mmCIF file of C-alpha atoms and ligand atoms in Angstrom:
data_model
loop_
_atom_site.group_PDB
_atom_site.id
_atom_site.type_symbol
_atom_site.label_atom_id
_atom_site.label_comp_id
_atom_site.label_asym_id
_atom_site.label_seq_id
_atom_site.Cartn_x
_atom_site.Cartn_y
_atom_site.Cartn_z
ATOM 1 C CA MET A 275 70.364 88.172 118.787
ATOM 2 C CA ASN A 276 72.688 86.222 116.517
ATOM 3 C CA ASN A 277 74.928 85.193 119.402
ATOM 4 C CA GLU A 278 75.720 81.626 118.389
ATOM 5 C CA ILE A 279 79.417 80.729 118.124
ATOM 6 C CA LYS A 280 80.663 81.627 114.660
ATOM 7 C CA GLU A 281 83.567 80.081 112.855
ATOM 8 C CA VAL A 282 85.450 81.201 109.802
ATOM 9 C CA GLU A 283 88.181 79.612 107.695
ATOM 10 C CA PRO A 284 91.625 81.275 107.960
ATOM 11 C CA LEU A 285 92.647 83.356 104.931
ATOM 12 C CA ALA A 286 94.423 81.560 102.099
ATOM 13 C CA GLN A 287 95.329 84.343 99.618
ATOM 14 C CA PRO A 288 96.753 87.881 99.627
ATOM 15 C CA ILE A 289 94.091 90.527 100.114
ATOM 16 C CA SER A 290 92.907 93.556 98.134
ATOM 17 C CA VAL A 291 92.808 97.163 99.414
ATOM 18 C CA PHE A 292 89.039 96.912 99.872
ATOM 19 C CA GLU A 293 89.496 93.753 101.936
ATOM 20 C CA SER A 294 92.152 95.264 104.167
ATOM 21 C CA ASP A 295 90.158 98.524 104.561
ATOM 22 C CA VAL A 296 87.065 96.581 105.661
ATOM 23 C CA THR A 297 89.079 94.405 108.071
ATOM 24 C CA GLU A 298 90.851 97.449 109.512
ATOM 25 C CA GLY A 299 87.642 99.484 109.849
ATOM 26 C CA LEU A 300 85.477 96.786 111.393
ATOM 27 C CA THR A 301 88.099 95.663 113.906
ATOM 28 C CA ALA A 302 88.932 99.254 114.965
ATOM 29 C CA SER A 303 87.427 101.101 117.893
ATOM 30 C CA PRO A 304 85.226 102.966 117.046
ATOM 31 C CA LYS A 305 84.332 100.957 113.931
ATOM 32 C CA PHE A 306 84.288 102.642 110.538
ATOM 33 C CA LEU A 307 83.948 101.969 106.810
ATOM 34 C CA LYS A 308 85.312 104.291 104.129
ATOM 35 C CA SER A 309 82.629 106.203 102.226
ATOM 36 C CA LYS A 310 84.348 105.675 98.859
ATOM 37 C CA TYR A 311 82.959 102.110 98.974
ATOM 38 C CA PHE A 312 79.350 103.359 98.747
ATOM 39 C CA TYR A 313 79.570 103.553 94.983
ATOM 40 C CA ASP A 314 78.743 100.166 93.464
ATOM 41 C CA LYS A 315 75.948 99.827 90.885
ATOM 42 C CA THR A 316 73.177 100.127 93.496
ATOM 43 C CA GLY A 317 75.058 102.865 95.372
ATOM 44 C CA ASP A 318 75.429 104.897 92.147
ATOM 45 C CA LYS A 319 71.688 104.616 91.477
ATOM 46 C CA LEU A 320 70.786 105.570 95.042
ATOM 47 C CA PHE A 321 73.135 108.554 94.891
ATOM 48 C CA GLN A 322 71.407 109.709 91.669
ATOM 49 C CA GLN A 323 68.105 109.534 93.582
ATOM 50 C CA ILE A 324 69.625 111.446 96.522
ATOM 51 C CA MET A 325 70.662 114.260 94.171
ATOM 52 C CA GLU A 326 67.022 114.658 93.135
ATOM 53 C CA LEU A 327 65.662 114.788 96.693
ATOM 54 C CA ARG A 328 63.992 117.973 97.920
ATOM 55 C CA GLU A 329 66.035 117.780 101.149
ATOM 56 C CA TYR A 330 69.387 117.367 99.358
ATOM 57 C CA TYR A 331 69.714 121.097 98.578
ATOM 58 C CA LEU A 332 73.366 120.789 97.431
ATOM 59 C CA THR A 333 72.550 119.780 93.847
ATOM 60 C CA ASN A 334 70.050 122.562 93.211
ATOM 61 C CA CYS A 335 72.353 125.159 94.743
ATOM 62 C CA GLU A 336 75.233 124.166 92.485
ATOM 63 C CA LEU A 337 72.949 124.009 89.431
ATOM 64 C CA GLU A 338 71.753 127.522 90.279
ATOM 65 C CA ILE A 339 75.344 128.794 90.590
ATOM 66 C CA LEU A 340 76.441 127.262 87.281
ATOM 67 C CA ASN A 341 73.328 128.553 85.548
ATOM 68 C CA SER A 342 73.561 132.088 86.824
ATOM 69 C CA HIS A 343 77.324 132.350 86.230
ATOM 70 C CA LYS A 344 77.717 130.412 82.975
ATOM 71 C CA GLU A 345 78.428 133.524 80.886
ATOM 72 C CA HIS A 346 80.925 134.726 83.423
ATOM 73 C CA ILE A 347 82.621 131.290 83.465
ATOM 74 C CA ALA A 348 82.686 131.184 79.650
ATOM 75 C CA ALA A 349 84.595 134.475 79.707
ATOM 76 C CA TYR A 350 87.504 133.137 81.809
ATOM 77 C CA PHE A 351 89.526 132.218 78.706
ATOM 78 C CA LYS A 352 87.963 134.668 76.252
ATOM 79 C CA GLY A 353 91.233 136.095 74.946
ATOM 80 C CA SER A 354 92.866 132.711 74.496
ATOM 81 C CA GLN A 355 93.771 131.756 70.892
ATOM 82 C CA GLU A 356 93.675 127.988 71.340
ATOM 83 C CA PRO A 357 90.696 126.000 72.704
ATOM 84 C CA PHE A 358 90.775 125.685 76.499
ATOM 85 C CA GLN A 359 90.165 122.351 78.175
ATOM 86 C CA LEU A 360 87.216 121.923 80.495
ATOM 87 C CA VAL A 361 88.472 119.112 82.734
ATOM 88 C CA ASP A 362 85.695 117.519 84.809
ATOM 89 C CA LEU A 363 87.001 115.442 87.741
ATOM 90 C CA GLY A 364 84.411 112.802 88.684
ATOM 91 C CA ALA A 365 82.237 113.648 85.662
ATOM 92 C CA GLY A 366 79.739 110.771 86.113
ATOM 93 C CA ASN A 367 76.827 111.589 83.800
ATOM 94 C CA ALA A 368 77.850 115.302 83.781
ATOM 95 C CA TYR A 369 74.428 116.208 85.188
ATOM 96 C CA LYS A 370 75.633 119.628 86.388
ATOM 97 C CA THR A 371 78.403 120.231 83.856
ATOM 98 C CA LYS A 372 75.836 119.961 81.031
ATOM 99 C CA ILE A 373 74.676 123.479 81.963
ATOM 100 C CA LEU A 374 78.117 124.781 80.988
ATOM 101 C CA LEU A 375 78.464 122.481 77.973
ATOM 102 C CA GLN A 376 75.121 123.566 76.549
ATOM 103 C CA HIS A 377 75.949 127.232 77.052
ATOM 104 C CA PHE A 378 79.502 126.980 75.672
ATOM 105 C CA ILE A 379 78.255 125.187 72.557
ATOM 106 C CA LYS A 380 75.423 127.655 72.006
ATOM 107 C CA LYS A 381 77.870 130.567 72.251
ATOM 108 C CA ASN A 382 80.534 128.901 70.075
ATOM 109 C CA VAL A 383 83.079 128.950 72.888
ATOM 110 C CA ASN A 384 86.333 127.355 71.721
ATOM 111 C CA PHE A 385 86.833 124.473 74.172
ATOM 112 C CA GLU A 386 87.456 120.764 74.522
ATOM 113 C CA TYR A 387 85.566 118.756 77.148
ATOM 114 C CA VAL A 388 87.772 116.369 79.158
ATOM 115 C CA PRO A 389 85.646 114.246 81.518
ATOM 116 C CA VAL A 390 87.544 112.109 84.042
ATOM 117 C CA ASP A 391 85.892 109.243 85.902
ATOM 118 C CA ILE A 392 87.226 106.038 87.389
ATOM 119 C CA SER A 393 84.354 104.152 85.714
ATOM 120 C CA GLU A 394 85.074 103.208 82.101
ATOM 121 C CA ASN A 395 81.402 102.560 81.611
ATOM 122 C CA ALA A 396 80.531 106.104 82.780
ATOM 123 C CA ILE A 397 83.012 107.666 80.315
ATOM 124 C CA GLU A 398 81.796 105.550 77.384
ATOM 125 C CA LYS A 399 78.147 106.319 78.118
ATOM 126 C CA LEU A 400 78.801 110.016 78.624
ATOM 127 C CA THR A 401 80.830 110.322 75.391
ATOM 128 C CA PHE A 402 78.087 108.543 73.424
ATOM 129 C CA ASP A 403 75.341 110.643 75.005
ATOM 130 C CA LEU A 404 77.117 113.975 74.482
ATOM 131 C CA LYS A 405 78.078 113.261 70.862
ATOM 132 C CA LYS A 406 74.452 112.404 70.167
ATOM 133 C CA HIS A 407 73.109 115.624 71.694
ATOM 134 C CA PHE A 408 75.974 117.940 70.742
ATOM 135 C CA PRO A 409 77.465 116.524 67.507
ATOM 136 C CA LYS A 410 80.025 119.379 67.356
ATOM 137 C CA ILE A 411 81.467 118.774 70.806
ATOM 138 C CA GLN A 412 85.202 118.024 71.082
ATOM 139 C CA ILE A 413 85.553 115.440 73.802
ATOM 140 C CA SER A 414 88.337 113.224 75.121
ATOM 141 C CA GLY A 415 87.475 111.249 78.220
ATOM 142 C CA TYR A 416 89.752 109.481 80.685
ATOM 143 C CA SER A 417 88.683 106.516 82.802
ATOM 144 C CA LYS A 418 91.437 106.921 85.388
ATOM 145 C CA GLU A 419 92.167 108.148 88.897
ATOM 146 C CA TYR A 420 91.988 111.969 88.873
ATOM 147 C CA LEU A 421 95.693 112.629 89.394
ATOM 148 C CA ASP A 422 96.759 109.981 86.864
ATOM 149 C CA ALA A 423 94.465 111.592 84.274
ATOM 150 C CA LEU A 424 95.806 115.079 85.034
ATOM 151 C CA ARG A 425 99.341 113.828 84.432
ATOM 152 C CA LEU A 426 98.265 112.608 80.961
ATOM 153 C CA ILE A 427 96.216 115.602 79.851
ATOM 154 C CA LYS A 428 98.088 117.913 77.472
ATOM 155 C CA ASN A 429 99.633 120.874 79.163
ATOM 156 C CA GLU A 430 100.010 123.423 76.356
ATOM 157 C CA THR A 431 96.465 124.820 76.441
ATOM 158 C CA PRO A 432 94.785 126.524 79.394
ATOM 159 C CA LYS A 433 92.543 124.413 81.609
ATOM 160 C CA LEU A 434 89.497 125.015 83.740
ATOM 161 C CA ILE A 435 89.423 122.062 86.137
ATOM 162 C CA LEU A 436 86.048 121.327 87.760
ATOM 163 C CA PHE A 437 85.679 119.406 91.003
ATOM 164 C CA LEU A 438 81.947 119.716 91.594
ATOM 165 C CA GLY A 439 79.331 118.221 93.891
ATOM 166 C CA ALA A 440 80.964 119.023 97.271
ATOM 167 C CA SER A 441 82.952 115.811 96.899
ATOM 168 C CA ILE A 442 85.766 117.549 98.765
ATOM 169 C CA GLY A 443 83.526 117.361 101.865
ATOM 170 C CA ASN A 444 84.158 113.603 101.945
ATOM 171 C CA PHE A 445 87.938 114.185 102.342
ATOM 172 C CA SER A 446 89.653 114.788 105.683
ATOM 173 C CA ARG A 447 91.474 118.120 106.020
ATOM 174 C CA THR A 448 94.863 116.451 105.397
ATOM 175 C CA GLU A 449 93.542 114.482 102.403
ATOM 176 C CA ALA A 450 92.010 117.663 100.928
ATOM 177 C CA GLU A 451 95.245 119.636 101.287
ATOM 178 C CA ASP A 452 97.300 116.802 99.888
ATOM 179 C CA PHE A 453 94.903 116.351 96.948
ATOM 180 C CA PHE A 454 94.993 120.051 96.016
ATOM 181 C CA LYS A 455 98.795 120.201 96.368
ATOM 182 C CA GLN A 456 99.056 117.352 93.877
ATOM 183 C CA ILE A 457 96.556 119.002 91.513
ATOM 184 C CA SER A 458 98.540 122.236 91.738
ATOM 185 C CA ARG A 459 101.644 120.418 90.431
ATOM 186 C CA GLN A 460 99.737 119.602 87.217
ATOM 187 C CA MET A 461 98.543 123.184 86.703
ATOM 188 C CA ASN A 462 100.072 126.190 84.921
ATOM 189 C CA ALA A 463 99.756 129.819 86.010
ATOM 190 C CA GLU A 464 96.838 130.535 83.629
ATOM 191 C CA ASP A 465 94.825 127.434 84.643
ATOM 192 C CA LEU A 466 91.843 127.650 86.997
ATOM 193 C CA LEU A 467 90.362 125.192 89.464
ATOM 194 C CA CYS A 468 86.639 125.433 90.358
ATOM 195 C CA ILE A 469 85.592 123.494 93.464
ATOM 196 C CA GLY A 470 82.110 122.952 94.897
ATOM 197 C CA PHE A 471 81.984 123.467 98.695
ATOM 198 C CA ASP A 472 78.912 123.026 100.836
ATOM 199 C CA LEU A 473 78.846 125.838 103.407
ATOM 200 C CA LYS A 474 78.062 125.812 107.144
ATOM 201 C CA LYS A 475 74.429 126.660 107.756
ATOM 202 C CA ASP A 476 71.418 125.941 109.974
ATOM 203 C CA THR A 477 71.823 122.516 111.611
ATOM 204 C CA GLN A 478 68.328 121.232 110.729
ATOM 205 C CA ILE A 479 68.751 121.970 107.013
ATOM 206 C CA ILE A 480 71.932 119.875 107.007
ATOM 207 C CA LEU A 481 70.464 117.039 109.097
ATOM 208 C CA ASP A 482 67.443 116.805 106.761
ATOM 209 C CA ALA A 483 69.738 116.574 103.722
ATOM 210 C CA TYR A 484 71.265 113.387 105.197
ATOM 211 C CA ASN A 485 68.027 111.946 106.615
ATOM 212 C CA ASP A 486 65.414 112.332 103.890
ATOM 213 C CA ALA A 487 61.769 111.463 104.526
ATOM 214 C CA ARG A 488 61.741 108.740 101.822
ATOM 215 C CA GLY A 489 64.665 106.917 103.438
ATOM 216 C CA ILE A 490 66.871 106.927 100.316
ATOM 217 C CA THR A 491 69.945 108.069 102.266
ATOM 218 C CA LYS A 492 69.306 105.287 104.797
ATOM 219 C CA LYS A 493 69.227 102.737 101.934
ATOM 220 C CA PHE A 494 72.420 104.277 100.513
ATOM 221 C CA ASN A 495 74.138 103.856 103.883
ATOM 222 C CA LEU A 496 72.875 100.288 104.445
ATOM 223 C CA ASN A 497 73.909 99.261 100.927
ATOM 224 C CA LEU A 498 77.488 99.268 102.192
ATOM 225 C CA LEU A 499 76.655 96.250 104.378
ATOM 226 C CA THR A 500 74.894 94.500 101.469
ATOM 227 C CA LYS A 501 78.007 95.058 99.375
ATOM 228 C CA ILE A 502 80.203 93.503 102.094
ATOM 229 C CA ASN A 503 77.780 90.548 102.351
ATOM 230 C CA ARG A 504 78.010 89.995 98.595
ATOM 231 C CA GLU A 505 81.733 90.480 98.126
ATOM 232 C CA PHE A 506 83.015 88.856 101.297
ATOM 233 C CA ASN A 507 80.328 86.321 102.117
ATOM 234 C CA ALA A 508 79.323 88.129 105.313
ATOM 235 C CA ASP A 509 76.036 87.846 107.156
ATOM 236 C CA PHE A 510 75.064 91.419 108.028
ATOM 237 C CA LYS A 511 71.286 91.721 108.412
ATOM 238 C CA THR A 512 70.495 95.253 107.297
ATOM 239 C CA ASP A 513 67.272 95.406 109.342
ATOM 240 C CA THR A 514 69.338 95.080 112.535
ATOM 241 C CA PHE A 515 70.945 98.497 111.887
ATOM 242 C CA GLU A 516 69.644 102.064 112.084
ATOM 243 C CA HIS A 517 70.814 104.972 109.944
ATOM 244 C CA VAL A 518 72.238 107.664 112.257
ATOM 245 C CA PRO A 519 72.980 111.123 110.833
ATOM 246 C CA SER A 520 74.551 113.836 113.014
ATOM 247 C CA TYR A 521 75.995 117.324 112.571
ATOM 248 C CA ASP A 522 78.517 119.270 114.624
ATOM 249 C CA PRO A 523 78.137 122.987 113.786
ATOM 250 C CA HIS A 524 81.623 123.812 115.126
ATOM 251 C CA SER A 525 83.649 121.378 113.045
ATOM 252 C CA GLY A 526 81.065 121.513 110.218
ATOM 253 C CA GLU A 527 81.122 117.725 110.055
ATOM 254 C CA ALA A 528 77.906 115.984 109.008
ATOM 255 C CA ARG A 529 78.456 112.332 109.898
ATOM 256 C CA SER A 530 76.577 109.202 108.912
ATOM 257 C CA ALA A 531 76.776 105.988 110.886
ATOM 258 C CA LEU A 532 74.987 102.658 111.231
ATOM 259 C CA ARG A 533 73.876 101.723 114.758
ATOM 260 C CA SER A 534 73.468 98.096 115.763
ATOM 261 C CA LYS A 535 70.033 97.521 117.312
ATOM 262 C CA PHE A 536 71.260 94.449 119.237
ATOM 263 C CA ASN A 537 74.342 92.680 120.563
ATOM 264 C CA GLN A 538 75.383 90.639 117.562
ATOM 265 C CA LYS A 539 78.237 88.776 115.882
ATOM 266 C CA ILE A 540 78.885 89.016 112.167
ATOM 267 C CA ALA A 541 81.002 86.447 110.341
ATOM 268 C CA ILE A 542 82.853 87.793 107.305
ATOM 269 C CA GLN A 543 83.945 84.509 105.753
ATOM 270 C CA LYS A 544 86.194 85.778 102.992
ATOM 271 C CA LEU A 545 88.109 88.038 105.383
ATOM 272 C CA GLY A 546 88.475 85.347 108.012
ATOM 273 C CA VAL A 547 87.022 87.527 110.787
ATOM 274 C CA VAL A 548 84.058 87.552 113.122
ATOM 275 C CA ILE A 549 83.169 90.994 114.430
ATOM 276 C CA GLU A 550 81.199 91.678 117.552
ATOM 277 C CA LEU A 551 78.805 94.615 117.874
ATOM 278 C CA LYS A 552 77.224 95.757 121.124
ATOM 279 C CA GLU A 553 73.658 97.052 121.183
ATOM 280 C CA GLY A 554 73.868 100.758 120.214
ATOM 281 C CA GLU A 555 77.405 100.482 118.815
ATOM 282 C CA LEU A 556 78.120 102.611 115.749
ATOM 283 C CA ILE A 557 79.887 101.878 112.479
ATOM 284 C CA HIS A 558 80.925 105.308 111.103
ATOM 285 C CA THR A 559 80.452 105.438 107.342
ATOM 286 C CA GLU A 560 80.820 109.014 106.081
ATOM 287 C CA ILE A 561 81.907 112.546 106.881
ATOM 288 C CA SER A 562 80.494 115.331 104.700
ATOM 289 C CA LYS A 563 82.285 118.445 105.848
ATOM 290 C CA LYS A 564 80.615 121.838 105.593
ATOM 291 C CA TYR A 565 82.988 124.787 105.232
ATOM 292 C CA ALA A 566 83.206 128.382 106.460
ATOM 293 C CA LEU A 567 84.606 130.825 103.871
ATOM 294 C CA SER A 568 87.631 131.405 106.135
ATOM 295 C CA GLU A 569 88.358 127.627 106.046
ATOM 296 C CA ILE A 570 88.170 127.603 102.237
ATOM 297 C CA LYS A 571 90.656 130.489 102.158
ATOM 298 C CA SER A 572 93.134 128.733 104.442
ATOM 299 C CA LEU A 573 92.723 125.427 102.566
ATOM 300 C CA ALA A 574 93.493 127.243 99.280
ATOM 301 C CA GLU A 575 96.518 129.051 100.726
ATOM 302 C CA ASN A 576 97.937 125.978 102.474
ATOM 303 C CA SER A 577 97.707 124.008 99.219
ATOM 304 C CA GLY A 578 99.520 126.703 97.216
ATOM 305 C CA PHE A 579 96.499 128.470 95.654
ATOM 306 C CA GLN A 580 94.810 131.840 95.875
ATOM 307 C CA ILE A 581 91.076 132.405 95.560
ATOM 308 C CA VAL A 582 90.080 134.245 92.387
ATOM 309 C CA GLU A 583 86.413 134.461 93.458
ATOM 310 C CA ASN A 584 83.623 132.614 95.240
ATOM 311 C CA LEU A 585 80.373 132.176 93.301
ATOM 312 C CA PHE A 586 77.212 131.758 95.391
ATOM 313 C CA ASP A 587 73.589 130.625 95.126
ATOM 314 C CA LYS A 588 70.934 133.051 96.351
ATOM 315 C CA HIS A 589 70.815 131.547 99.878
ATOM 316 C CA HIS A 590 74.621 131.345 100.224
ATOM 317 C CA TYR A 591 74.233 127.651 101.106
ATOM 318 C CA PHE A 592 76.952 126.602 98.662
ATOM 319 C CA THR A 593 79.908 128.080 96.835
ATOM 320 C CA ASN A 594 81.871 127.273 93.730
ATOM 321 C CA SER A 595 85.264 128.598 94.671
ATOM 322 C CA VAL A 596 87.581 129.459 91.780
ATOM 323 C CA TRP A 597 91.303 129.179 92.465
ATOM 324 C CA ARG A 598 94.548 129.831 90.647
ATOM 325 C CA LYS A 599 98.133 128.967 91.574
HETATM 326 C C1 LIG B 1422 79.242 112.566 97.140
HETATM 327 N N1 LIG B 1422 79.095 113.349 98.352
HETATM 328 C C2 LIG B 1422 79.480 114.743 98.143
HETATM 329 C C3 LIG B 1422 77.773 113.228 99.012
HETATM 330 C C4 LIG B 1422 77.746 114.082 100.307
HETATM 331 O O1 LIG B 1422 76.883 114.944 100.410
HETATM 332 O O2 LIG B 1422 78.620 113.875 101.149
HETATM 333 C C5 LIG B 1422 77.441 111.779 99.334
HETATM 334 C C6 LIG B 1422 76.168 111.635 100.130
HETATM 335 N N2 LIG B 1422 76.036 110.958 101.236
HETATM 336 C C7 LIG B 1422 74.800 111.013 101.671
HETATM 337 N N3 LIG B 1422 74.111 111.793 100.856
HETATM 338 C C8 LIG B 1422 74.949 112.180 99.860
#
């Protein structure tokens, strides 16, 4: 299959981070692509659909936690004279945060909403949408990298920083620790950090969440190849790959990969490379780590935090862990 000799032009210009990441990942052994590249326009839409899937329990668990603890969360800064800032890292369309926003507004909680998202479009849309539905809301959004935004956000008022959606599961242990250490440097003693962690649980429940019956997660995974075709003039044929989810209950790592159905060669013109895939060879695309409570505790402590409390859904599938410095 696809075994004709392929030729590509040598590279003429300096390359972007995405280009060098793709070259590095696809010429490595085993091959990999970084999951942060899932999120183009199609990837964003597919991820929205994933969040609504019956099998993808994570969203409903976190919604349940925020709903059942919203009064408790509103009380964190009750005594504070000045408005506290609700900083939302990776706000997107604030699907889950809206539970808190609605409640805080209804109860006249004195706060300012500070959504942070790398997408300018997402921040503009969210600001417009929220002002329309909650005309009284105080909102100042940042379309920046999380840590850059935290450096700019005013430091005189207390902050509740949200990092929802189990996004931390897509970080390696070292990346997670490093990320929280850097966040800690931008926090004061009275500030709180609330992180969504997906917890270790029955293997089949986790496998189903990453292998839904409608095949949306498969499309989400394959879209990475379509994106590389479009941006780098490559010739991946998505129907020559299978979506391969796996879960290791010891490490808690749910992994997604794409498996080549045949021996094949792929020319990536803009990167000046031809990659060779053997039948059955995997391209690793994502790790979604599931945590034990003891691992959350050691992650908090190693990054300079202590756990204030862990909030749970009724099945204890998920936790929103609240930390302070
Ligand atoms: C964004 N992130 C937390 C999701 C997860 O569960 O790892 C991305 C995802 N990948 C497949 N389904 C959802």
